Short mmCIF file of N, CA, C and O in Angstrom, two decimals:
data_model
loop_
_atom_site.label_atom_id
_atom_site.label_comp_id
_atom_site.label_asym_id
_atom_site.label_seq_id
_atom_site.Cartn_x
_atom_site.Cartn_y
_atom_site.Cartn_z
N MET A 1 0.82 -1.19 0.00
CA MET A 1 0.00 0.00 0.00
C MET A 1 0.86 1.26 0.00
O MET A 1 0.56 2.21 -0.70
N LYS A 2 1.97 1.22 0.77
CA LYS A 2 2.86 2.38 0.82
C LYS A 2 3.48 2.65 -0.55
O LYS A 2 3.65 3.79 -0.94
N ILE A 3 3.82 1.58 -1.26
CA ILE A 3 4.45 1.74 -2.57
C ILE A 3 3.48 2.41 -3.54
O ILE A 3 3.86 3.32 -4.28
N ILE A 4 2.22 2.00 -3.51
CA ILE A 4 1.22 2.60 -4.39
C ILE A 4 1.05 4.08 -4.06
O ILE A 4 0.97 4.92 -4.96
N LEU A 5 1.03 4.41 -2.79
CA LEU A 5 0.88 5.80 -2.37
C LEU A 5 2.08 6.64 -2.82
O LEU A 5 1.91 7.75 -3.32
N VAL A 6 3.28 6.10 -2.69
CA VAL A 6 4.49 6.82 -3.12
C VAL A 6 4.46 7.05 -4.62
O VAL A 6 4.76 8.15 -5.10
N ILE A 7 4.08 6.05 -5.38
CA ILE A 7 4.00 6.19 -6.84
C ILE A 7 2.96 7.23 -7.21
O ILE A 7 3.20 8.09 -8.06
N ALA A 8 1.80 7.17 -6.58
CA ALA A 8 0.73 8.13 -6.87
C ALA A 8 1.17 9.56 -6.55
O ALA A 8 0.95 10.47 -7.33
N LEU A 9 1.81 9.75 -5.41
CA LEU A 9 2.28 11.09 -5.04
C LEU A 9 3.35 11.59 -6.01
O LEU A 9 3.39 12.76 -6.35
N THR A 10 4.21 10.69 -6.45
CA THR A 10 5.25 11.07 -7.41
C THR A 10 4.63 11.50 -8.73
O THR A 10 5.05 12.48 -9.33
N LEU A 11 3.64 10.77 -9.19
CA LEU A 11 3.00 11.11 -10.45
C LEU A 11 2.31 12.47 -10.39
O LEU A 11 2.34 13.23 -11.35
N PHE A 12 1.68 12.76 -9.26
CA PHE A 12 0.95 14.01 -9.14
C PHE A 12 1.84 15.22 -8.88
O PHE A 12 1.43 16.34 -9.09
N THR A 13 3.08 15.02 -8.45
CA THR A 13 3.97 16.15 -8.20
C THR A 13 4.82 16.50 -9.40
O THR A 13 5.45 17.54 -9.43
N VAL A 14 4.87 15.65 -10.41
CA VAL A 14 5.63 15.95 -11.62
C VAL A 14 4.87 16.99 -12.42
O VAL A 14 3.69 16.81 -12.72
N PRO A 15 5.51 18.13 -12.77
CA PRO A 15 4.79 19.14 -13.54
C PRO A 15 4.40 18.62 -14.91
O PRO A 15 5.19 17.98 -15.57
N CYS A 16 3.20 18.89 -15.30
CA CYS A 16 2.67 18.41 -16.57
C CYS A 16 2.66 19.56 -17.58
O CYS A 16 2.17 20.63 -17.29
N LYS A 17 3.20 19.32 -18.75
CA LYS A 17 3.20 20.33 -19.80
C LYS A 17 2.08 20.01 -20.77
O LYS A 17 1.85 18.86 -21.11
N ALA A 18 1.40 21.04 -21.21
CA ALA A 18 0.30 20.86 -22.16
C ALA A 18 0.85 20.38 -23.50
O ALA A 18 1.98 20.66 -23.87
N ASP A 19 0.03 19.69 -24.22
CA ASP A 19 0.36 19.16 -25.53
C ASP A 19 0.37 20.31 -26.55
O ASP A 19 -0.65 20.96 -26.75
N MET A 20 1.51 20.56 -27.18
CA MET A 20 1.60 21.67 -28.13
C MET A 20 0.70 21.45 -29.35
O MET A 20 0.09 22.39 -29.84
N LEU A 21 0.61 20.21 -29.83
CA LEU A 21 -0.25 19.95 -30.99
C LEU A 21 -1.72 20.17 -30.63
O LEU A 21 -2.48 20.72 -31.42
N GLY A 22 -2.11 19.79 -29.44
CA GLY A 22 -3.48 20.02 -28.99
C GLY A 22 -3.79 21.51 -28.88
O GLY A 22 -4.86 21.96 -29.28
N THR A 23 -2.84 22.26 -28.37
CA THR A 23 -3.02 23.72 -28.28
C THR A 23 -3.10 24.33 -29.67
O THR A 23 -3.97 25.15 -29.95
N ALA A 24 -2.20 23.93 -30.56
CA ALA A 24 -2.16 24.49 -31.92
C ALA A 24 -3.43 24.16 -32.69
O ALA A 24 -3.93 24.98 -33.47
N SER A 25 -3.98 22.97 -32.47
CA SER A 25 -5.15 22.54 -33.25
C SER A 25 -6.38 23.41 -32.98
O SER A 25 -7.31 23.43 -33.78
N LYS A 26 -6.38 24.15 -31.88
CA LYS A 26 -7.50 25.06 -31.59
C LYS A 26 -7.58 26.19 -32.61
O LYS A 26 -8.60 26.85 -32.72
N TYR A 27 -6.50 26.40 -33.34
CA TYR A 27 -6.43 27.49 -34.32
C TYR A 27 -6.50 26.95 -35.75
O TYR A 27 -6.20 27.68 -36.70
N ASP A 28 -6.91 25.70 -35.91
CA ASP A 28 -6.99 25.06 -37.23
C ASP A 28 -7.80 25.91 -38.21
O ASP A 28 -8.88 26.38 -37.88
N ARG A 29 -7.23 26.09 -39.39
CA ARG A 29 -7.83 26.81 -40.52
C ARG A 29 -7.85 28.32 -40.33
O ARG A 29 -8.41 29.03 -41.15
N MET A 30 -7.26 28.85 -39.26
CA MET A 30 -7.23 30.29 -39.06
C MET A 30 -6.37 30.92 -40.15
O MET A 30 -5.24 30.51 -40.38
N HIS A 31 -6.89 31.93 -40.81
CA HIS A 31 -6.19 32.59 -41.91
C HIS A 31 -5.24 33.66 -41.35
O HIS A 31 -5.47 34.19 -40.26
N GLU A 32 -4.21 33.98 -42.10
CA GLU A 32 -3.23 34.96 -41.62
C GLU A 32 -3.82 36.35 -41.39
O GLU A 32 -3.24 37.15 -40.68
N ARG A 33 -4.97 36.63 -41.98
CA ARG A 33 -5.62 37.92 -41.70
C ARG A 33 -6.09 38.01 -40.25
O ARG A 33 -6.38 39.09 -39.76
N SER A 34 -6.15 36.87 -39.56
CA SER A 34 -6.67 36.83 -38.19
C SER A 34 -5.60 36.61 -37.14
O SER A 34 -5.92 36.26 -36.01
N ILE A 35 -4.34 36.79 -37.49
CA ILE A 35 -3.27 36.47 -36.53
C ILE A 35 -2.67 37.69 -35.85
O ILE A 35 -1.54 37.64 -35.37
N SER A 36 -3.40 38.78 -35.77
CA SER A 36 -2.86 39.99 -35.15
C SER A 36 -2.37 39.74 -33.72
O SER A 36 -1.46 40.41 -33.24
N PHE A 37 -2.93 38.73 -33.05
CA PHE A 37 -2.52 38.41 -31.68
C PHE A 37 -1.07 37.93 -31.60
O PHE A 37 -0.48 37.90 -30.53
N LEU A 38 -0.46 37.58 -32.74
CA LEU A 38 0.93 37.14 -32.76
C LEU A 38 1.90 38.32 -32.75
O LEU A 38 3.09 38.16 -32.46
N GLY A 39 1.41 39.50 -33.11
CA GLY A 39 2.25 40.68 -33.10
C GLY A 39 3.23 40.76 -34.26
O GLY A 39 4.26 41.41 -34.15
N VAL A 40 2.93 40.09 -35.37
CA VAL A 40 3.78 40.16 -36.56
C VAL A 40 2.92 40.53 -37.77
O VAL A 40 1.72 40.28 -37.78
N ASN A 41 3.55 41.10 -38.76
CA ASN A 41 2.88 41.42 -40.01
C ASN A 41 3.13 40.28 -40.99
O ASN A 41 4.27 40.11 -41.45
N PRO A 42 2.12 39.49 -41.32
CA PRO A 42 2.33 38.33 -42.20
C PRO A 42 2.77 38.69 -43.61
O PRO A 42 3.26 37.84 -44.34
N ARG A 43 2.63 39.97 -43.99
CA ARG A 43 3.09 40.39 -45.31
C ARG A 43 4.60 40.65 -45.33
O ARG A 43 5.21 40.68 -46.37
N ARG A 44 5.16 40.84 -44.14
CA ARG A 44 6.59 41.15 -44.05
C ARG A 44 7.42 40.03 -43.45
O ARG A 44 8.64 40.03 -43.60
N ILE A 45 6.81 39.13 -42.74
CA ILE A 45 7.56 38.09 -42.04
C ILE A 45 6.86 36.74 -42.20
O ILE A 45 5.64 36.66 -42.18
N SER A 46 7.67 35.70 -42.37
CA SER A 46 7.11 34.34 -42.34
C SER A 46 6.73 34.07 -40.89
O SER A 46 7.59 34.10 -40.01
N TRP A 47 5.48 33.81 -40.64
CA TRP A 47 4.99 33.76 -39.26
C TRP A 47 4.89 32.37 -38.66
O TRP A 47 4.34 32.19 -37.57
N CYS A 48 5.49 31.37 -39.30
CA CYS A 48 5.43 30.02 -38.74
C CYS A 48 6.08 29.96 -37.35
O CYS A 48 5.55 29.35 -36.43
N GLY A 49 7.24 30.60 -37.18
CA GLY A 49 7.93 30.61 -35.89
C GLY A 49 7.18 31.40 -34.83
O GLY A 49 7.14 30.99 -33.66
N ALA A 50 6.57 32.51 -35.23
CA ALA A 50 5.79 33.31 -34.28
C ALA A 50 4.60 32.50 -33.77
O ALA A 50 4.27 32.55 -32.58
N PHE A 51 3.95 31.77 -34.67
CA PHE A 51 2.82 30.95 -34.25
C PHE A 51 3.27 29.86 -33.29
O PHE A 51 2.65 29.61 -32.26
N LEU A 52 4.38 29.21 -33.61
CA LEU A 52 4.88 28.14 -32.74
C LEU A 52 5.31 28.68 -31.38
O LEU A 52 5.10 28.02 -30.36
N ALA A 53 5.88 29.89 -31.35
CA ALA A 53 6.25 30.50 -30.07
C ALA A 53 5.00 30.76 -29.23
O ALA A 53 4.99 30.51 -28.01
N PHE A 54 3.94 31.24 -29.86
CA PHE A 54 2.67 31.47 -29.19
C PHE A 54 2.14 30.16 -28.59
O PHE A 54 1.74 30.10 -27.43
N VAL A 55 2.18 29.09 -29.39
CA VAL A 55 1.70 27.78 -28.95
C VAL A 55 2.58 27.25 -27.81
O VAL A 55 2.06 26.72 -26.81
N ALA A 56 3.88 27.40 -27.94
CA ALA A 56 4.79 26.91 -26.90
C ALA A 56 4.51 27.60 -25.56
O ALA A 56 4.42 26.93 -24.53
N LYS A 57 4.35 28.91 -25.58
CA LYS A 57 4.08 29.65 -24.34
C LYS A 57 2.76 29.22 -23.72
O LYS A 57 2.67 29.06 -22.50
N ARG A 58 1.74 29.01 -24.54
CA ARG A 58 0.43 28.57 -24.03
C ARG A 58 0.48 27.14 -23.53
O ARG A 58 -0.44 26.70 -22.84
N SER A 59 1.53 26.41 -23.91
CA SER A 59 1.71 25.02 -23.48
C SER A 59 2.77 24.89 -22.40
O SER A 59 3.30 23.80 -22.16
N SER A 60 3.12 26.02 -21.77
CA SER A 60 4.13 26.05 -20.70
C SER A 60 5.50 25.58 -21.15
O SER A 60 6.23 24.94 -20.40
N ARG A 61 5.85 25.89 -22.39
CA ARG A 61 7.18 25.57 -22.92
C ARG A 61 7.89 26.88 -23.23
O ARG A 61 7.26 27.88 -23.54
N GLN A 62 9.19 26.87 -23.18
CA GLN A 62 10.00 28.05 -23.44
C GLN A 62 10.48 28.04 -24.90
O GLN A 62 11.25 27.16 -25.28
N PRO A 63 10.01 28.99 -25.73
CA PRO A 63 10.50 29.03 -27.11
C PRO A 63 11.98 29.42 -27.14
O PRO A 63 12.49 29.99 -26.18
N PRO A 64 12.66 29.12 -28.23
CA PRO A 64 14.08 29.49 -28.32
C PRO A 64 14.24 31.00 -28.47
O PRO A 64 13.28 31.73 -28.73
N ASP A 65 15.47 31.47 -28.33
CA ASP A 65 15.76 32.88 -28.61
C ASP A 65 15.43 33.16 -30.07
O ASP A 65 15.67 32.31 -30.94
N ASN A 66 14.90 34.33 -30.34
CA ASN A 66 14.53 34.74 -31.70
C ASN A 66 13.60 33.72 -32.37
O ASN A 66 13.90 33.19 -33.45
N PRO A 67 12.46 33.42 -31.75
CA PRO A 67 11.58 32.35 -32.24
C PRO A 67 10.91 32.63 -33.59
O PRO A 67 10.42 31.71 -34.22
N ASN A 68 10.91 33.89 -34.04
CA ASN A 68 10.29 34.17 -35.34
C ASN A 68 11.08 33.58 -36.50
O ASN A 68 10.53 33.38 -37.57
N LEU A 69 12.36 33.29 -36.28
CA LEU A 69 13.17 32.63 -37.30
C LEU A 69 13.01 31.13 -37.16
O LEU A 69 13.35 30.55 -36.12
N ALA A 70 12.50 30.49 -38.19
CA ALA A 70 12.27 29.05 -38.13
C ALA A 70 13.53 28.29 -37.77
O ALA A 70 13.49 27.30 -37.03
N ARG A 71 14.65 28.76 -38.26
CA ARG A 71 15.93 28.08 -38.00
C ARG A 71 16.28 28.05 -36.51
O ARG A 71 16.96 27.15 -36.04
N SER A 72 15.80 29.04 -35.74
CA SER A 72 16.06 29.10 -34.30
C SER A 72 15.50 27.88 -33.57
O SER A 72 15.99 27.51 -32.51
N TRP A 73 14.46 27.29 -34.12
CA TRP A 73 13.81 26.15 -33.47
C TRP A 73 14.66 24.89 -33.51
O TRP A 73 14.33 23.90 -32.86
N MET A 74 15.80 24.94 -34.20
CA MET A 74 16.72 23.81 -34.21
C MET A 74 17.42 23.66 -32.86
O MET A 74 18.09 22.67 -32.61
N LYS A 75 17.22 24.65 -31.97
CA LYS A 75 17.81 24.61 -30.62
C LYS A 75 16.76 24.39 -29.54
O LYS A 75 17.06 24.42 -28.36
N PHE A 76 15.52 24.19 -29.92
CA PHE A 76 14.41 24.00 -28.98
C PHE A 76 14.46 22.59 -28.38
O PHE A 76 14.72 21.61 -29.09
N GLY A 77 14.21 22.47 -27.11
CA GLY A 77 14.09 21.16 -26.48
C GLY A 77 15.30 20.28 -26.70
O GLY A 77 16.43 20.73 -26.68
N LYS A 78 15.03 19.00 -26.94
CA LYS A 78 16.09 18.02 -27.15
C LYS A 78 15.97 17.42 -28.55
O LYS A 78 14.87 17.22 -29.04
N PRO A 79 17.11 17.08 -29.16
CA PRO A 79 17.06 16.49 -30.50
C PRO A 79 16.48 15.08 -30.49
O PRO A 79 16.65 14.33 -29.53
N VAL A 80 15.81 14.74 -31.59
CA VAL A 80 15.20 13.42 -31.76
C VAL A 80 15.50 12.97 -33.19
O VAL A 80 15.47 13.79 -34.12
N PHE A 81 15.77 11.70 -33.39
CA PHE A 81 15.93 11.18 -34.75
C PHE A 81 14.58 11.27 -35.46
O PHE A 81 13.54 10.99 -34.86
N ALA A 82 14.61 11.63 -36.73
CA ALA A 82 13.37 11.79 -37.50
C ALA A 82 12.53 10.52 -37.47
O ALA A 82 11.31 10.58 -37.36
N ARG A 83 13.17 9.37 -37.53
CA ARG A 83 12.42 8.10 -37.53
C ARG A 83 11.70 7.85 -36.20
O ARG A 83 10.80 7.04 -36.12
N SER A 84 12.11 8.58 -35.15
CA SER A 84 11.50 8.42 -33.82
C SER A 84 10.54 9.55 -33.49
O SER A 84 10.11 9.68 -32.34
N ALA A 85 10.21 10.37 -34.48
CA ALA A 85 9.32 11.52 -34.23
C ALA A 85 7.96 11.06 -33.71
O ALA A 85 7.44 10.04 -34.14
N ARG A 86 7.42 11.85 -32.78
CA ARG A 86 6.09 11.60 -32.22
C ARG A 86 5.21 12.81 -32.49
O ARG A 86 5.70 13.92 -32.66
N ARG A 87 3.90 12.57 -32.50
CA ARG A 87 2.95 13.67 -32.71
C ARG A 87 3.24 14.79 -31.72
O ARG A 87 3.39 14.55 -30.54
N GLY A 88 3.35 16.00 -32.25
CA GLY A 88 3.59 17.17 -31.42
C GLY A 88 5.04 17.60 -31.36
O GLY A 88 5.33 18.68 -30.86
N ASP A 89 5.97 16.77 -31.86
CA ASP A 89 7.37 17.18 -31.89
C ASP A 89 7.53 18.36 -32.85
O ASP A 89 6.82 18.47 -33.85
N VAL A 90 8.49 19.21 -32.56
CA VAL A 90 8.80 20.35 -33.42
C VAL A 90 9.68 19.86 -34.57
O VAL A 90 10.66 19.16 -34.34
N VAL A 91 9.31 20.24 -35.78
CA VAL A 91 10.06 19.82 -36.97
C VAL A 91 10.47 21.06 -37.76
O VAL A 91 9.65 21.94 -38.03
N VAL A 92 11.75 21.12 -38.10
CA VAL A 92 12.26 22.18 -38.96
C VAL A 92 12.57 21.56 -40.31
O VAL A 92 13.24 20.52 -40.37
N ILE A 93 12.05 22.17 -41.36
CA ILE A 93 12.33 21.68 -42.71
C ILE A 93 13.04 22.79 -43.48
O ILE A 93 12.97 23.96 -43.13
N ARG A 94 13.71 22.37 -44.56
CA ARG A 94 14.42 23.31 -45.40
C ARG A 94 13.99 23.13 -46.84
O ARG A 94 13.90 22.01 -47.33
N SER A 95 13.74 24.25 -47.48
CA SER A 95 13.38 24.26 -48.90
C SER A 95 14.27 25.31 -49.56
O SER A 95 14.05 26.51 -49.38
N GLY A 96 15.29 24.86 -50.26
CA GLY A 96 16.25 25.79 -50.83
C GLY A 96 17.01 26.48 -49.72
O GLY A 96 17.62 25.83 -48.89
N ARG A 97 16.93 27.81 -49.68
CA ARG A 97 17.63 28.56 -48.64
C ARG A 97 16.69 28.96 -47.51
O ARG A 97 17.08 29.64 -46.57
N ARG A 98 15.44 28.59 -47.58
CA ARG A 98 14.44 28.97 -46.58
C ARG A 98 14.15 27.83 -45.62
O ARG A 98 14.22 26.66 -46.00
N PHE A 99 13.76 28.19 -44.41
CA PHE A 99 13.40 27.21 -43.39
C PHE A 99 11.94 27.41 -42.99
O PHE A 99 11.39 28.50 -43.14
N HIS A 100 11.34 26.35 -42.48
CA HIS A 100 9.95 26.39 -42.00
C HIS A 100 9.90 25.52 -40.75
O HIS A 100 10.57 24.48 -40.67
N VAL A 101 9.10 25.92 -39.77
CA VAL A 101 8.96 25.15 -38.54
C VAL A 101 7.49 24.85 -38.30
O VAL A 101 6.61 25.67 -38.58
N SER A 102 7.22 23.65 -37.83
CA SER A 102 5.86 23.19 -37.62
C SER A 102 5.87 22.05 -36.61
O SER A 102 6.92 21.68 -36.09
N LEU A 103 4.70 21.46 -36.38
CA LEU A 103 4.57 20.34 -35.45
C LEU A 103 4.31 19.05 -36.21
O LEU A 103 3.47 19.00 -37.11
N PHE A 104 5.01 18.00 -35.81
CA PHE A 104 4.88 16.70 -36.47
C PHE A 104 3.51 16.09 -36.20
O PHE A 104 3.03 16.08 -35.07
N ASP A 105 2.89 15.58 -37.26
CA ASP A 105 1.64 14.82 -37.11
C ASP A 105 1.89 13.35 -37.47
O ASP A 105 1.70 12.50 -36.64
N HIS A 106 2.35 13.08 -38.69
CA HIS A 106 2.63 11.70 -39.07
C HIS A 106 3.41 11.64 -40.39
O HIS A 106 3.51 12.62 -41.10
N PHE A 107 3.96 10.45 -40.66
CA PHE A 107 4.55 10.14 -41.96
C PHE A 107 3.51 9.39 -42.78
O PHE A 107 2.63 8.74 -42.22
N ASP A 108 3.64 9.44 -44.10
CA ASP A 108 2.80 8.59 -44.93
C ASP A 108 3.33 7.15 -44.80
O ASP A 108 4.38 6.92 -44.20
N GLN A 109 2.63 6.19 -45.37
CA GLN A 109 3.00 4.78 -45.20
C GLN A 109 4.40 4.47 -45.72
O GLN A 109 5.10 3.65 -45.15
N ARG A 110 4.80 5.12 -46.78
CA ARG A 110 6.12 4.84 -47.38
C ARG A 110 7.21 5.75 -46.81
O ARG A 110 8.36 5.65 -47.22
N ARG A 111 6.83 6.63 -45.88
CA ARG A 111 7.75 7.56 -45.23
C ARG A 111 8.44 8.49 -46.23
O ARG A 111 9.54 8.94 -46.00
N GLN A 112 7.77 8.78 -47.33
CA GLN A 112 8.29 9.73 -48.30
C GLN A 112 7.84 11.15 -47.97
O GLN A 112 8.48 12.11 -48.36
N TYR A 113 6.71 11.25 -47.29
CA TYR A 113 6.15 12.55 -46.93
C TYR A 113 5.90 12.62 -45.44
O TYR A 113 5.58 11.62 -44.80
N VAL A 114 6.04 13.82 -44.93
CA VAL A 114 5.76 14.08 -43.52
C VAL A 114 4.61 15.09 -43.49
O VAL A 114 4.56 16.02 -44.29
N TYR A 115 3.68 14.88 -42.60
CA TYR A 115 2.53 15.77 -42.43
C TYR A 115 2.77 16.61 -41.18
O TYR A 115 2.96 16.06 -40.09
N LEU A 116 2.76 17.93 -41.38
CA LEU A 116 3.05 18.87 -40.30
C LEU A 116 1.88 19.81 -40.10
O LEU A 116 1.23 20.23 -41.05
N PHE A 117 1.65 20.16 -38.84
CA PHE A 117 0.58 21.09 -38.50
C PHE A 117 1.22 22.36 -37.98
O PHE A 117 2.02 22.34 -37.04
N GLY A 118 0.88 23.49 -38.59
CA GLY A 118 1.45 24.74 -38.12
C GLY A 118 0.93 25.94 -38.86
O GLY A 118 0.02 25.84 -39.69
N GLY A 119 1.53 27.08 -38.58
CA GLY A 119 1.14 28.34 -39.18
C GLY A 119 1.94 28.65 -40.43
O GLY A 119 2.99 28.06 -40.67
N ASN A 120 1.42 29.58 -41.21
CA ASN A 120 2.01 30.03 -42.46
C ASN A 120 2.15 28.87 -43.46
O ASN A 120 3.13 28.75 -44.18
N GLN A 121 1.16 28.04 -43.48
CA GLN A 121 1.08 26.94 -44.44
C GLN A 121 -0.11 27.26 -45.34
O GLN A 121 -1.25 27.12 -44.92
N SER A 122 0.19 27.74 -46.55
CA SER A 122 -0.83 28.25 -47.48
C SER A 122 -1.62 29.39 -46.82
O SER A 122 -2.85 29.44 -46.91
N ASN A 123 -0.90 30.27 -46.13
CA ASN A 123 -1.44 31.47 -45.50
C ASN A 123 -2.41 31.19 -44.35
O ASN A 123 -3.23 32.04 -44.02
N ARG A 124 -2.33 30.03 -43.77
CA ARG A 124 -3.22 29.72 -42.65
C ARG A 124 -2.59 28.68 -41.74
O ARG A 124 -1.51 28.17 -42.02
N VAL A 125 -3.28 28.37 -40.66
CA VAL A 125 -2.87 27.30 -39.75
C VAL A 125 -3.56 26.04 -40.24
O VAL A 125 -4.79 26.00 -40.33
N GLN A 126 -2.76 25.02 -40.57
CA GLN A 126 -3.37 23.79 -41.10
C GLN A 126 -2.35 22.66 -41.14
O GLN A 126 -1.17 22.86 -40.89
N LEU A 127 -2.85 21.47 -41.50
CA LEU A 127 -2.01 20.30 -41.72
C LEU A 127 -1.59 20.32 -43.18
O LEU A 127 -2.42 20.47 -44.07
N SER A 128 -0.28 20.17 -43.42
CA SER A 128 0.25 20.18 -44.78
C SER A 128 1.27 19.08 -44.96
O SER A 128 1.88 18.61 -44.00
N ARG A 129 1.48 18.70 -46.22
CA ARG A 129 2.40 17.61 -46.56
C ARG A 129 3.70 18.19 -47.12
O ARG A 129 3.68 19.10 -47.94
N TYR A 130 4.82 17.62 -46.66
CA TYR A 130 6.15 18.02 -47.12
C TYR A 130 6.97 16.76 -47.41
O TYR A 130 6.71 15.71 -46.83
N ARG A 131 7.97 16.88 -48.24
CA ARG A 131 8.87 15.76 -48.50
C ARG A 131 9.65 15.44 -47.22
O ARG A 131 10.19 16.34 -46.57
N ALA A 132 9.71 14.18 -46.87
CA ALA A 132 10.43 13.77 -45.66
C ALA A 132 11.92 14.12 -45.77
O ALA A 132 12.57 14.40 -44.77
N SER A 133 12.43 14.14 -46.98
CA SER A 133 13.85 14.47 -47.18
C SER A 133 14.17 15.93 -46.84
O SER A 133 15.33 16.29 -46.70
N SER A 134 13.16 16.77 -46.69
CA SER A 134 13.39 18.18 -46.36
C SER A 134 13.54 18.42 -44.86
O SER A 134 13.88 19.52 -44.44
N VAL A 135 13.30 17.41 -44.04
CA VAL A 135 13.41 17.55 -42.58
C VAL A 135 14.89 17.71 -42.20
O VAL A 135 15.73 16.87 -42.55
N VAL A 136 15.20 18.78 -41.48
CA VAL A 136 16.56 19.01 -41.03
C VAL A 136 16.71 18.85 -39.51
O VAL A 136 17.81 18.67 -39.01
N ALA A 137 15.60 18.92 -38.78
CA ALA A 137 15.67 18.76 -37.32
C ALA A 137 14.31 18.37 -36.77
O ALA A 137 13.29 18.83 -37.24
N VAL A 138 14.35 17.49 -35.77
CA VAL A 138 13.15 17.13 -35.00
C VAL A 138 13.54 17.35 -33.54
O VAL A 138 14.59 16.88 -33.09
N ARG A 139 12.72 18.10 -32.82
CA ARG A 139 13.01 18.45 -31.44
C ARG A 139 11.81 18.12 -30.55
O ARG A 139 10.67 18.23 -30.96
N ARG A 140 12.11 17.69 -29.34
CA ARG A 140 11.04 17.33 -28.40
C ARG A 140 11.20 18.13 -27.12
O ARG A 140 12.21 18.34 -26.59
#
């Protein structure tokens, strides 16, 4: 009985962080015309990092320094191998010289594409498909 009580007390004293994907999904399909709460101008800045910083703060997570730059998210949390990615992990992808940051949802069956949920994806918050080969970092 004492062991069960100790385990229960330990579980309840560990701080719980909110699920970032769950928090982000509340803004599903929101268009960039409605993101004034992020404090960025979507016509002048790629707002994927700003959206993720907003989600991280609402999920009791600390965004990296300069979170508006997608590349900054390569220092968020702890590194994870792409093959070990879990729903809600932060994913940084690269397309040419540009970077994009979003939250991992899933791979397709052949693992050729990765589905990410985030902001500034076709001018809105949504789930989008990217080539798995474009993933440069997965962070948890």
